[in-house]
PDB file of C-alpha atoms in Angstrom:
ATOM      1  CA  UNK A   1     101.329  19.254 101.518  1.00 62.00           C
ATOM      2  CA  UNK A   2      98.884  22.110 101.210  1.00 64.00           C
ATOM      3  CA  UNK A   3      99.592  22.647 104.670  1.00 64.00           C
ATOM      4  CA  UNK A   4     103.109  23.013 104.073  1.00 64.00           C
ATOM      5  CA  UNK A   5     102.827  24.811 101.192  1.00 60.00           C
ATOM      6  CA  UNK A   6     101.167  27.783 103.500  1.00 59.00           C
ATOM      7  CA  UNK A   7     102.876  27.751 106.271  1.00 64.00           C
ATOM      8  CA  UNK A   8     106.399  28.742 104.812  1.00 61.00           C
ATOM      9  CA  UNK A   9     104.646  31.465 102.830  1.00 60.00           C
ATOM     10  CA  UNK A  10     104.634  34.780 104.766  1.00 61.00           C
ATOM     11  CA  UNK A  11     102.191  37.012 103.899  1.00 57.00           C
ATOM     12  CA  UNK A  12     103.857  39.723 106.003  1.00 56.00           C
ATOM     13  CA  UNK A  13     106.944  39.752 103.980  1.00 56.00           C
ATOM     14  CA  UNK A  14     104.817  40.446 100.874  1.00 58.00           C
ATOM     15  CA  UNK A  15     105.613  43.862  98.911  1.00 70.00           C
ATOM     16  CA  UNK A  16     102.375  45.559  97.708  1.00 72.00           C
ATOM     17  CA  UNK A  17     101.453  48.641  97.680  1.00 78.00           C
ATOM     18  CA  UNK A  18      99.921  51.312  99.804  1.00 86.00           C
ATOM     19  CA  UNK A  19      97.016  53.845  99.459  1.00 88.00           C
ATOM     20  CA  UNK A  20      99.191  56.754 100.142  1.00 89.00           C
ATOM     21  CA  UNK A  21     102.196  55.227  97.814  1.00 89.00           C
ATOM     22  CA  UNK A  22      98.760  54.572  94.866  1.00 91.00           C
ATOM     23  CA  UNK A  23      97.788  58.429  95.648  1.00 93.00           C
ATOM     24  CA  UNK A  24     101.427  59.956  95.402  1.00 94.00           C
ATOM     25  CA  UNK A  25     101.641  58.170  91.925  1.00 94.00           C
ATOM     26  CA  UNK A  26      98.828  59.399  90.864  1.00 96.00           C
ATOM     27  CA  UNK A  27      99.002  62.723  92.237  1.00 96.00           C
ATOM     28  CA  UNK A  28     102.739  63.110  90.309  1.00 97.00           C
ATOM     29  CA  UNK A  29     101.144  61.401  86.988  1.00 97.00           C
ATOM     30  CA  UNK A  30      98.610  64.576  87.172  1.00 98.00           C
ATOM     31  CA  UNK A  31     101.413  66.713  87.688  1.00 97.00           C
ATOM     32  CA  UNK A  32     103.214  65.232  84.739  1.00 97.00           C
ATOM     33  CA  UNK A  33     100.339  65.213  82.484  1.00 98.00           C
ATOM     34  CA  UNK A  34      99.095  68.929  83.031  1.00 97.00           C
ATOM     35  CA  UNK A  35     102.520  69.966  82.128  1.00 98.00           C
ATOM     36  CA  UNK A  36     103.046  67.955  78.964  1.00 97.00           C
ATOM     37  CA  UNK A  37      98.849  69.508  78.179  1.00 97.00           C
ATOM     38  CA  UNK A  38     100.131  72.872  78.431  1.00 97.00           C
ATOM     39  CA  UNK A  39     103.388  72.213  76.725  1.00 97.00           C
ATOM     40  CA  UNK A  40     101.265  71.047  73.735  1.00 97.00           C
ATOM     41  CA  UNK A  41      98.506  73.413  73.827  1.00 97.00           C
ATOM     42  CA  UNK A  42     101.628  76.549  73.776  1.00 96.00           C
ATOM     43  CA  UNK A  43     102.752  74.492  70.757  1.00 96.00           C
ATOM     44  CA  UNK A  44      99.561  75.240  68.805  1.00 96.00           C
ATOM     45  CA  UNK A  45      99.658  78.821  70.015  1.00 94.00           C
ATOM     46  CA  UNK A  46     102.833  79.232  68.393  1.00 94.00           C
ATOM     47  CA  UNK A  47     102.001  77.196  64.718  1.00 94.00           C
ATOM     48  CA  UNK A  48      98.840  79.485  65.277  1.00 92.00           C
ATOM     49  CA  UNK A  49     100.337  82.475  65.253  1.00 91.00           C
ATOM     50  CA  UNK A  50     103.567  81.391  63.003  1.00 92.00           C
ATOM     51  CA  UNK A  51     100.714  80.726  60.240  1.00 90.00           C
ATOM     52  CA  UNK A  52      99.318  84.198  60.978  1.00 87.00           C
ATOM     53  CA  UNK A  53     102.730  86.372  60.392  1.00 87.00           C
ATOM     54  CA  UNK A  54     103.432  84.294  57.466  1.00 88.00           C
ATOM     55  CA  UNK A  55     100.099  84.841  55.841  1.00 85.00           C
ATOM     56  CA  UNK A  56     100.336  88.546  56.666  1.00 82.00           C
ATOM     57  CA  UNK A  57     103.825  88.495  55.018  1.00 86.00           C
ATOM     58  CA  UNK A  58     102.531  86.955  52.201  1.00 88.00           C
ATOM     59  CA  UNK A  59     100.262  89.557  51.933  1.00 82.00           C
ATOM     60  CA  UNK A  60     102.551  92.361  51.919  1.00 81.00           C
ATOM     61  CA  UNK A  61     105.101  90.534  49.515  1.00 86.00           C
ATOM     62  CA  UNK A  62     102.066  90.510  46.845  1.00 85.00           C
ATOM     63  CA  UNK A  63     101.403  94.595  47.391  1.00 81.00           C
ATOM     64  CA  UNK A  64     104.627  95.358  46.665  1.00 84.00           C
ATOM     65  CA  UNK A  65     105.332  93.171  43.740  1.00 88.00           C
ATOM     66  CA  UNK A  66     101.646  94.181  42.588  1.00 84.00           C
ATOM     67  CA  UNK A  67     102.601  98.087  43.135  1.00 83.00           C
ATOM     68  CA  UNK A  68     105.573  97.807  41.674  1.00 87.00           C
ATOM     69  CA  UNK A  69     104.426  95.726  38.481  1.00 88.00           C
ATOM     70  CA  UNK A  70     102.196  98.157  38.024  1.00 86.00           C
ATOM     71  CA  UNK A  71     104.401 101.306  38.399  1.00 85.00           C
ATOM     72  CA  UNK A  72     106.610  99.727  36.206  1.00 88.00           C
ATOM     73  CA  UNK A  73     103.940  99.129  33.543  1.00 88.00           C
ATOM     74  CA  UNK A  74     101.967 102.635  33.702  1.00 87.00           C
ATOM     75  CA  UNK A  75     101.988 105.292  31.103  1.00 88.00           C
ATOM     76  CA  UNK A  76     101.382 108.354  33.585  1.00 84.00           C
ATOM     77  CA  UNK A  77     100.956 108.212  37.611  1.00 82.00           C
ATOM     78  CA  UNK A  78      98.852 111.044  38.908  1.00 81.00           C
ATOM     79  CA  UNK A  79      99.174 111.741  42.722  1.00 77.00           C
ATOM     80  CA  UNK A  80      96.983 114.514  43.773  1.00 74.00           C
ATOM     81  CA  UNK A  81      98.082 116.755  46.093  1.00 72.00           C
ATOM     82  CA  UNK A  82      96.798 118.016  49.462  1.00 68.00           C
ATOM     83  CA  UNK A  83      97.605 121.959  50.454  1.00 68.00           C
ATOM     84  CA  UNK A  84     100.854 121.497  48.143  1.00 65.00           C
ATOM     85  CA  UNK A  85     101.905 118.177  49.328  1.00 65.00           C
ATOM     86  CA  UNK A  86     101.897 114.847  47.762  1.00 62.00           C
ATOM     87  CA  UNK A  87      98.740 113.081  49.315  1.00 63.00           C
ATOM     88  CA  UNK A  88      99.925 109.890  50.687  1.00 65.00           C
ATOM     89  CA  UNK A  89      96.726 108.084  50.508  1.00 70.00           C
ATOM     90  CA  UNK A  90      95.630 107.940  46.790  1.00 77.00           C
ATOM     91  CA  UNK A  91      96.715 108.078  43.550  1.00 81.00           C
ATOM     92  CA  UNK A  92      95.576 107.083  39.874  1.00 84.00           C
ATOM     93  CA  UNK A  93      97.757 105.507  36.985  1.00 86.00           C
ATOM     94  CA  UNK A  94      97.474 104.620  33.508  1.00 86.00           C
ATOM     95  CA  UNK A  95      97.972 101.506  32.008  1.00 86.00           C
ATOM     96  CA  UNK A  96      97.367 100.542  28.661  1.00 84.00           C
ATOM     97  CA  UNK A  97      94.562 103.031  28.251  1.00 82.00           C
ATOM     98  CA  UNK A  98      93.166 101.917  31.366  1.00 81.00           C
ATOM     99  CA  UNK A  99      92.852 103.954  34.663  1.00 83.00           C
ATOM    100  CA  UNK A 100      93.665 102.127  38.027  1.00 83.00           C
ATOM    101  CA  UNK A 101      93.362 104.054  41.597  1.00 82.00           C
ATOM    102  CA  UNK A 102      95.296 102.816  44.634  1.00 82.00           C
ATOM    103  CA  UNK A 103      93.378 104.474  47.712  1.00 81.00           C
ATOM    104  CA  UNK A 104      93.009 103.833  51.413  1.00 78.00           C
ATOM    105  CA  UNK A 105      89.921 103.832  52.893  1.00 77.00           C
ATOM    106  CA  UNK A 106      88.914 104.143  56.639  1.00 76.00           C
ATOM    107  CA  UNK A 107      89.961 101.097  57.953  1.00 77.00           C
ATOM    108  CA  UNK A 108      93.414 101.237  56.503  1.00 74.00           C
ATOM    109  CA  UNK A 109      92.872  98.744  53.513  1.00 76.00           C
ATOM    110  CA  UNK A 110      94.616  99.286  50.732  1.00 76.00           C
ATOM    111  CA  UNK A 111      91.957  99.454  47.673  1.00 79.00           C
ATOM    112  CA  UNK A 112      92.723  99.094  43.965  1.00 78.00           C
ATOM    113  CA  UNK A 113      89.748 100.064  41.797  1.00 79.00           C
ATOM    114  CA  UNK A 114      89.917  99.500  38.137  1.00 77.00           C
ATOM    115  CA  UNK A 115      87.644 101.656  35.935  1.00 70.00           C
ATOM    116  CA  UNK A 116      87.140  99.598  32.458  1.00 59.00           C
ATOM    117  CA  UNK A 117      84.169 101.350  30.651  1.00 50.00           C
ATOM    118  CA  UNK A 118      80.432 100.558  29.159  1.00 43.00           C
ATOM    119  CA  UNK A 119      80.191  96.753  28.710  1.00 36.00           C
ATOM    120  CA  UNK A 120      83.429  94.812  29.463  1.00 36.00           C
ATOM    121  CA  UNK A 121      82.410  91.242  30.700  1.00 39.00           C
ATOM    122  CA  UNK A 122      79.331  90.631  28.861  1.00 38.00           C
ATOM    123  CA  UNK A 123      77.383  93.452  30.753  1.00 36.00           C
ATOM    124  CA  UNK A 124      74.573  95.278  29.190  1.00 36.00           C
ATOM    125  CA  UNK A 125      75.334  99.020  28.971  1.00 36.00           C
ATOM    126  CA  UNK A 126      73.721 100.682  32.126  1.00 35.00           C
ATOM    127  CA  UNK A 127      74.868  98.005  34.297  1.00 38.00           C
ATOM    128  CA  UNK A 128      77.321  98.518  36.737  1.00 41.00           C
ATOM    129  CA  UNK A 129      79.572  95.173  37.274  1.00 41.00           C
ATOM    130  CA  UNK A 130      82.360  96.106  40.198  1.00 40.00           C
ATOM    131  CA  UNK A 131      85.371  94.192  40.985  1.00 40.00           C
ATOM    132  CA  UNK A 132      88.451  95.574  43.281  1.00 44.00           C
ATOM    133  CA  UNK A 133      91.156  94.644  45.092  1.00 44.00           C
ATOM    134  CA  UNK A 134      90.947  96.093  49.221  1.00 45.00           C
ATOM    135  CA  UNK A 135      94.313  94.813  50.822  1.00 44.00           C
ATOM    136  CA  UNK A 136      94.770  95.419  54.704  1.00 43.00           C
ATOM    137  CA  UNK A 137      96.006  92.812  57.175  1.00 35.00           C
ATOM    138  CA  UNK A 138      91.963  90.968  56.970  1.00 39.00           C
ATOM    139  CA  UNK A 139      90.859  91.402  54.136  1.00 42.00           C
ATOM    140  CA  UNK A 140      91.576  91.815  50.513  1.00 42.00           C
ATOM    141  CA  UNK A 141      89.054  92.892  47.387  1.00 47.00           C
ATOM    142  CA  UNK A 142      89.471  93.642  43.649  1.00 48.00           C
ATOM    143  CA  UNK A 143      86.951  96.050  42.015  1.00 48.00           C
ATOM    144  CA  UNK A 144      86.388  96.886  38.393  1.00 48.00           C
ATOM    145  CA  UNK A 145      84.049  99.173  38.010  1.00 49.00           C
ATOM    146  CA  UNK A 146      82.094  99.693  34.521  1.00 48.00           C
ATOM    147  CA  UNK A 147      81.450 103.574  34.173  1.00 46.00           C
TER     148      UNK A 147
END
């Protein structure tokens, strides 16, 4: 029976499969799977830099609405001038008795420095307590100072 059982089995007619038919799989899987890698890592270039432009848009949406609360608010805006024109770079207003100055400083930040006098915030008079607001596309800083 065993004998049977072998004998009308043929092992030549047997499917299986070849080195070079194992290789080419794998060989196309690689393929496959360095595409779909760099397809994914392009993905998180994009959300990277999507993230980026919408912070820095954020950014500029609070200048302007900070500028132009401010503007709105002051008493007097004082824009010195340079050789007759308007300088572009500073200027000083007045709000509630209280004198801000919007400047740019080297590295193109925007700065907003708020002068409040002698011993605002609990600070013994002689010290010097600063707090300002430097806005540019990395970094942003308030400063009050206490003079």
């Amino acid at each position: 029976m065993i004998k049977k059982f072998f004998n009308n089995i043929k092992f030549g007619s047997q499917k299986g499969v070849s080195m070079v038919e194992l290789v080419l799989y794998m060989a196309i899987l690689s393929v496959l799977l360095t595409i779909l890698t760099s397809v994914f890592v392009s993905a998180l270039d994009v959300q990277s830099e999507s993230q980026a432009t919408s912070s820095v848009e954020q950014d500029g949406n609070y200048i302007l609405a900070r500028l132009s609360y401010d503007i709105h608010r002051a008493q007097s805006i004082n824009i010195p001038s340079d050789n007759g024109l308007p300088a572009i770079d500073n200027f000083q207003i007045v709000i509630d008795g209280v004198s801000y100055a919007y400047s740019v400083d080297g590295n193109n930040n925007l700065i907003l420095a708020r002068f409040l006098g002698i011993n605002n915030f609990g600070l013994a008079p002689g010290d010097n307590g600063s707090l300002a607001l430097r806005i540019g596309l990395k970094n942003f800083l308030l400063i009050e100072n206490n003079a």
